[in-house]
mmCIF file of C-alpha atoms and ligand atoms in Angstrom:
data_model
loop_
_atom_site.group_PDB
_atom_site.id
_atom_site.type_symbol
_atom_site.label_atom_id
_atom_site.label_comp_id
_atom_site.label_asym_id
_atom_site.label_seq_id
_atom_site.Cartn_x
_atom_site.Cartn_y
_atom_site.Cartn_z
ATOM 1 C CA MET A 1 118.305 90.495 91.872
ATOM 2 C CA ALA A 2 117.212 94.266 92.507
ATOM 3 C CA PHE A 3 114.005 96.313 94.568
ATOM 4 C CA LEU A 4 112.923 98.367 91.482
ATOM 5 C CA VAL A 5 109.891 100.680 92.556
ATOM 6 C CA PHE A 6 107.198 102.313 89.823
ATOM 7 C CA GLU A 7 105.771 105.460 90.848
ATOM 8 C CA GLY A 8 103.613 108.047 88.629
ATOM 9 C CA LEU A 9 99.892 109.660 88.005
ATOM 10 C CA ASP A 10 97.369 106.695 87.352
ATOM 11 C CA GLY A 11 97.325 105.356 83.687
ATOM 12 C CA SER A 12 100.727 106.188 83.922
ATOM 13 C CA GLY A 13 101.469 103.045 82.699
ATOM 14 C CA LYS A 14 102.769 100.906 85.708
ATOM 15 C CA SER A 15 101.051 97.478 85.738
ATOM 16 C CA THR A 16 101.870 97.996 81.543
ATOM 17 C CA LEU A 17 105.986 98.070 82.498
ATOM 18 C CA ILE A 18 105.880 95.709 85.591
ATOM 19 C CA LYS A 19 104.399 92.777 83.053
ATOM 20 C CA LYS A 20 107.063 93.377 80.536
ATOM 21 C CA LEU A 21 109.762 93.382 82.693
ATOM 22 C CA ASN A 22 108.762 90.871 84.335
ATOM 23 C CA GLN A 23 107.604 88.145 81.640
ATOM 24 C CA LEU A 24 112.092 89.359 80.315
ATOM 25 C CA LEU A 25 113.020 88.473 83.867
ATOM 26 C CA SER A 26 111.505 85.213 84.136
ATOM 27 C CA ASP A 27 112.745 84.486 80.736
ATOM 28 C CA GLN A 28 115.969 84.951 81.700
ATOM 29 C CA GLY A 29 115.512 82.740 84.496
ATOM 30 C CA HIS A 30 114.709 85.137 87.505
ATOM 31 C CA GLN A 31 112.435 84.762 90.347
ATOM 32 C CA THR A 32 109.749 87.170 91.116
ATOM 33 C CA VAL A 33 107.635 89.018 92.753
ATOM 34 C CA LEU A 34 104.654 91.629 91.333
ATOM 35 C CA THR A 35 103.071 93.233 94.199
ATOM 36 C CA HIS A 36 101.941 96.742 94.813
ATOM 37 C CA GLU A 37 101.422 99.692 97.003
ATOM 38 C CA PRO A 38 98.297 100.191 98.844
ATOM 39 C CA GLY A 39 98.065 95.939 99.114
ATOM 40 C CA GLY A 40 100.483 92.860 98.544
ATOM 41 C CA THR A 41 99.076 90.481 101.540
ATOM 42 C CA GLU A 42 96.095 89.293 102.532
ATOM 43 C CA LEU A 43 95.570 92.090 105.400
ATOM 44 C CA ALA A 44 97.146 94.927 103.638
ATOM 45 C CA GLU A 45 94.626 94.478 100.928
ATOM 46 C CA GLU A 46 91.866 94.264 103.148
ATOM 47 C CA ILE A 47 93.706 98.144 103.751
ATOM 48 C CA ARG A 48 93.629 99.364 100.008
ATOM 49 C CA ASN A 49 89.878 98.760 99.922
ATOM 50 C CA LEU A 50 89.287 100.970 103.100
ATOM 51 C CA ILE A 51 91.333 103.940 101.519
ATOM 52 C CA LEU A 52 90.097 103.194 98.296
ATOM 53 C CA LYS A 53 86.613 102.187 98.601
ATOM 54 C CA THR A 54 84.135 105.370 97.518
ATOM 55 C CA ASP A 55 80.542 105.112 100.004
ATOM 56 C CA GLY A 56 80.893 105.586 103.971
ATOM 57 C CA GLU A 57 82.705 107.840 105.816
ATOM 58 C CA ALA A 58 85.770 108.512 104.022
ATOM 59 C CA PRO A 59 88.970 108.987 105.951
ATOM 60 C CA VAL A 60 90.509 112.892 107.111
ATOM 61 C CA SER A 61 93.985 113.202 105.751
ATOM 62 C CA MET A 62 95.669 111.782 108.612
ATOM 63 C CA ALA A 63 93.267 108.953 108.932
ATOM 64 C CA GLU A 64 94.220 108.619 105.400
ATOM 65 C CA LEU A 65 98.463 108.626 105.720
ATOM 66 C CA LEU A 66 97.882 106.266 108.643
ATOM 67 C CA LEU A 67 96.125 103.306 106.654
ATOM 68 C CA TYR A 68 98.882 103.654 103.956
ATOM 69 C CA GLU A 69 100.980 103.110 106.594
ATOM 70 C CA ALA A 70 99.500 100.380 108.121
ATOM 71 C CA SER A 71 99.430 98.505 104.846
ATOM 72 C CA ARG A 72 102.624 99.146 104.265
ATOM 73 C CA ALA A 73 104.359 97.878 107.435
ATOM 74 C CA GLN A 74 102.710 94.652 106.496
ATOM 75 C CA HIS A 75 103.864 94.484 103.133
ATOM 76 C CA VAL A 76 107.347 95.275 103.982
ATOM 77 C CA GLU A 77 107.781 93.145 107.049
ATOM 78 C CA LYS A 78 105.277 89.571 105.625
ATOM 79 C CA LEU A 79 106.246 89.874 101.922
ATOM 80 C CA LEU A 80 109.180 92.456 100.356
ATOM 81 C CA ARG A 81 111.639 91.771 103.450
ATOM 82 C CA PRO A 82 111.528 88.049 102.808
ATOM 83 C CA SER A 83 111.104 87.891 98.910
ATOM 84 C CA LEU A 84 114.783 90.373 99.120
ATOM 85 C CA GLN A 85 115.878 87.816 101.440
ATOM 86 C CA GLN A 86 115.382 84.480 98.950
ATOM 87 C CA ASN A 87 116.396 87.118 96.318
ATOM 88 C CA LYS A 88 114.186 87.307 94.164
ATOM 89 C CA TRP A 89 113.524 90.547 92.160
ATOM 90 C CA VAL A 90 110.712 92.863 93.397
ATOM 91 C CA LEU A 91 108.510 94.649 91.286
ATOM 92 C CA CYS A 92 106.493 97.063 93.094
ATOM 93 C CA ASP A 93 104.054 99.677 91.736
ATOM 94 C CA ARG A 94 104.158 102.345 94.181
ATOM 95 C CA TYR A 95 105.650 102.711 97.687
ATOM 96 C CA TYR A 96 106.338 105.243 99.841
ATOM 97 C CA GLY A 97 107.016 107.714 96.663
ATOM 98 C CA SER A 98 103.487 107.543 96.697
ATOM 99 C CA THR A 99 102.656 108.837 100.201
ATOM 100 C CA LEU A 100 105.172 111.769 99.074
ATOM 101 C CA ALA A 101 103.825 112.492 96.386
ATOM 102 C CA PHE A 102 100.046 112.478 97.598
ATOM 103 C CA GLN A 103 99.926 113.067 101.139
ATOM 104 C CA CYS A 104 102.373 116.059 100.881
ATOM 105 C CA GLY A 105 102.670 117.017 97.869
ATOM 106 C CA GLY A 106 98.254 116.533 96.928
ATOM 107 C CA ARG A 107 97.685 117.093 100.268
ATOM 108 C CA GLY A 108 99.602 119.146 101.515
ATOM 109 C CA LEU A 109 100.854 116.715 105.541
ATOM 110 C CA ASP A 110 104.373 117.959 106.616
ATOM 111 C CA ARG A 111 106.416 116.209 105.031
ATOM 112 C CA GLU A 112 109.146 115.832 107.973
ATOM 113 C CA MET A 113 106.158 114.251 109.675
ATOM 114 C CA VAL A 114 106.032 111.947 106.743
ATOM 115 C CA ASP A 115 109.586 110.829 106.240
ATOM 116 C CA LYS A 116 109.606 109.343 110.378
ATOM 117 C CA LEU A 117 105.952 107.999 109.355
ATOM 118 C CA ASN A 118 107.871 105.949 106.138
ATOM 119 C CA ARG A 119 110.758 104.844 108.120
ATOM 120 C CA VAL A 120 108.685 103.137 110.550
ATOM 121 C CA ALA A 121 106.711 101.934 108.347
ATOM 122 C CA THR A 122 109.382 101.171 105.770
ATOM 123 C CA GLY A 123 111.933 100.211 108.871
ATOM 124 C CA GLY A 124 114.269 101.337 106.429
ATOM 125 C CA LEU A 125 113.448 99.339 103.465
ATOM 126 C CA GLU A 126 114.590 101.531 100.013
ATOM 127 C CA PRO A 127 114.317 100.554 96.626
ATOM 128 C CA ASP A 128 117.707 99.957 94.737
ATOM 129 C CA LEU A 129 115.957 102.432 91.996
ATOM 130 C CA TRP A 130 112.996 104.474 92.115
ATOM 131 C CA VAL A 131 111.159 104.580 87.997
ATOM 132 C CA LEU A 132 108.854 107.627 87.565
ATOM 133 C CA LEU A 133 106.761 107.503 85.135
ATOM 134 C CA ASP A 134 105.971 110.535 84.405
ATOM 135 C CA LEU A 135 102.584 111.811 82.665
ATOM 136 C CA SER A 136 100.568 115.031 82.095
ATOM 137 C CA LEU A 137 97.550 115.207 83.521
ATOM 138 C CA GLU A 138 95.388 115.424 79.892
ATOM 139 C CA GLU A 139 96.773 112.201 79.179
ATOM 140 C CA SER A 140 96.631 110.747 82.696
ATOM 141 C CA GLU A 141 92.792 111.685 82.336
ATOM 142 C CA ARG A 142 92.134 110.786 78.948
ATOM 143 C CA ARG A 143 93.592 107.079 79.592
ATOM 144 C CA ARG A 144 91.674 105.929 82.727
ATOM 145 C CA MET A 145 88.417 107.535 80.683
ATOM 146 C CA SER A 146 89.399 105.330 78.233
ATOM 147 C CA ARG A 147 89.673 102.413 80.446
ATOM 148 C CA ASN A 148 85.688 102.765 81.888
ATOM 149 C CA GLU A 149 86.156 101.871 85.270
ATOM 150 C CA ASP A 150 85.053 103.701 88.005
ATOM 151 C CA ALA A 151 87.224 105.412 89.470
ATOM 152 C CA ASP A 152 87.950 105.416 93.266
ATOM 153 C CA ARG A 153 88.584 108.068 95.934
ATOM 154 C CA LEU A 154 91.597 109.401 94.734
ATOM 155 C CA GLU A 155 91.062 109.162 91.196
ATOM 156 C CA GLN A 156 88.188 111.496 92.121
ATOM 157 C CA GLU A 157 90.282 114.425 92.738
ATOM 158 C CA LYS A 158 90.561 117.591 90.974
ATOM 159 C CA ALA A 159 93.177 118.223 89.004
ATOM 160 C CA ASP A 160 94.969 120.333 90.523
ATOM 161 C CA PHE A 161 95.840 117.700 93.574
ATOM 162 C CA HIS A 162 97.199 115.013 90.450
ATOM 163 C CA GLU A 163 98.929 118.158 89.580
ATOM 164 C CA ARG A 164 100.568 119.399 92.598
ATOM 165 C CA VAL A 165 101.320 115.182 92.938
ATOM 166 C CA ARG A 166 102.927 115.285 88.905
ATOM 167 C CA ASN A 167 105.016 118.496 90.193
ATOM 168 C CA TYR A 168 106.439 116.676 93.821
ATOM 169 C CA TYR A 169 107.333 113.908 91.890
ATOM 170 C CA LEU A 170 109.391 115.131 89.812
ATOM 171 C CA ASP A 171 110.595 117.331 92.542
ATOM 172 C CA LEU A 172 111.534 113.860 94.454
ATOM 173 C CA ALA A 173 113.598 112.865 91.075
ATOM 174 C CA LYS A 174 115.303 115.791 91.080
ATOM 175 C CA ALA A 175 116.694 115.808 94.755
ATOM 176 C CA GLU A 176 118.099 112.319 93.769
ATOM 177 C CA PRO A 177 118.891 112.253 90.309
ATOM 178 C CA GLU A 178 120.762 108.794 91.193
ATOM 179 C CA LYS A 179 117.746 107.217 92.773
ATOM 180 C CA TRP A 180 114.886 108.184 90.069
ATOM 181 C CA LEU A 181 114.577 107.095 86.272
ATOM 182 C CA VAL A 182 112.633 110.015 84.858
ATOM 183 C CA LEU A 183 110.334 108.096 81.700
ATOM 184 C CA ASN A 184 108.422 110.173 79.852
ATOM 185 C CA ALA A 185 105.423 107.974 80.516
ATOM 186 C CA GLU A 186 103.342 109.439 76.566
ATOM 187 C CA ALA A 187 105.945 107.642 74.086
ATOM 188 C CA SER A 188 105.276 104.215 73.853
ATOM 189 C CA PRO A 189 105.572 100.501 75.910
ATOM 190 C CA GLU A 190 107.992 98.847 73.823
ATOM 191 C CA ASP A 191 109.800 102.241 74.085
ATOM 192 C CA LEU A 192 109.347 102.371 77.831
ATOM 193 C CA PHE A 193 110.550 99.164 78.166
ATOM 194 C CA LYS A 194 113.797 99.603 75.896
ATOM 195 C CA GLU A 195 114.520 102.687 78.690
ATOM 196 C CA LEU A 196 114.612 100.439 81.014
ATOM 197 C CA GLN A 197 116.222 97.655 80.014
ATOM 198 C CA SER A 198 119.582 99.855 78.461
ATOM 199 C CA SER A 199 119.212 101.563 82.525
ATOM 200 C CA LEU A 200 119.044 98.099 84.359
ATOM 201 C CA LYS A 201 121.876 97.054 82.106
ATOM 202 C CA GLU A 202 124.081 100.504 82.589
ATOM 203 C CA ARG A 203 123.628 99.392 86.315
ATOM 204 C CA GLN A 204 124.736 95.970 85.848
ATOM 205 C CA TRP A 205 121.019 94.357 86.708
ATOM 206 C CA LEU A 206 120.508 92.702 84.127
ATOM 207 C CA SER A 207 122.612 91.590 81.307
HETATM 208 N N1 ATP B 1 102.754 104.398 76.579
HETATM 209 C C1 ATP B 1 101.900 103.788 77.090
HETATM 210 N N2 ATP B 1 101.449 104.982 75.961
HETATM 211 C C2 ATP B 1 99.787 104.561 76.008
HETATM 212 N N3 ATP B 1 99.029 103.950 75.859
HETATM 213 C C3 ATP B 1 99.828 103.554 77.067
HETATM 214 C C4 ATP B 1 101.201 103.168 77.582
HETATM 215 N N4 ATP B 1 101.188 102.444 78.660
HETATM 216 C C5 ATP B 1 99.857 102.174 78.854
HETATM 217 N N5 ATP B 1 98.703 102.542 78.163
HETATM 218 C C6 ATP B 1 97.794 102.282 78.719
HETATM 219 O O1 ATP B 1 96.782 102.752 79.746
HETATM 220 C C7 ATP B 1 96.001 102.438 80.775
HETATM 221 C C8 ATP B 1 96.908 102.551 81.780
HETATM 222 O O2 ATP B 1 97.802 101.917 81.609
HETATM 223 P P1 ATP B 1 98.189 100.917 83.600
HETATM 224 O O3 ATP B 1 97.574 100.185 83.342
HETATM 225 O O4 ATP B 1 99.467 100.270 82.478
HETATM 226 O O5 ATP B 1 98.127 102.605 84.080
HETATM 227 P P2 ATP B 1 98.791 102.488 86.004
HETATM 228 O O6 ATP B 1 99.837 102.781 85.722
HETATM 229 O O7 ATP B 1 98.959 100.684 86.102
HETATM 230 O O8 ATP B 1 97.444 102.565 85.643
HETATM 231 P P3 ATP B 1 97.053 102.872 87.315
HETATM 232 O O9 ATP B 1 97.624 103.136 89.065
HETATM 233 O O10 ATP B 1 95.066 103.116 87.228
HETATM 234 O O11 ATP B 1 96.961 100.970 87.806
HETATM 235 C C9 ATP B 1 95.945 101.349 79.403
HETATM 236 O O12 ATP B 1 94.801 101.482 78.833
HETATM 237 C C10 ATP B 1 97.088 100.782 79.088
HETATM 238 O O13 ATP B 1 96.797 99.808 77.350
HETATM 239 MG MG1 MG B 2 98.138 99.958 87.578
#
């Protein structure tokens, strides 16, 4: 079993890749938990709605950060840790990598302060691997448009915000290459899945 986190811009193909991996793991008889942040428990989902809703008063950057961390603390203790203790594979769509990329990269919040809050909220729970689906802004935008859903509050941010987020992710991966698998998200879902699979085999997490 392993704790894998999938990160990337909206529309980068996280859900698509997670679904494929989940299918393979289930076929091989593994127990899996598919989850996401913000959210993953009843209370954390309520906090998610507060963060992403587009009507009413928008949170200031610090309030936004603390809402993410509150939902994370709940998620870690109620779902992530128990699932890992039960030897389940945990496939998590976004984790504190998103907070670093969006709150530090996008909003410009202080990294040291965010690192501290991430450590508090996670209690030090680290994934075995971060999978970054790296996608150009243009393609991310195109895919979101083609889905035809209303943009949430983060999706409504301007292009330079998303560009900073993308670059921050790439810097995180560069700083700790052994912990991050960077995939070019413009590849087909099949090719992306093959790359992920061979990386998991290399690490001997998959047979
Ligand atoms: N490798 C790919 N190549 C082309 N299109 C893709 C690929 N992966 C996913 N898509 C399409 O792009 C759109 C977004 O994919 P998906 O929902 O998996 O992304 P996501 O990262 O989960 O997005 P969000 O963060 O908004 O949930 C979907 O319409 C999906 O069919
Ligand atoms: Mg998704």
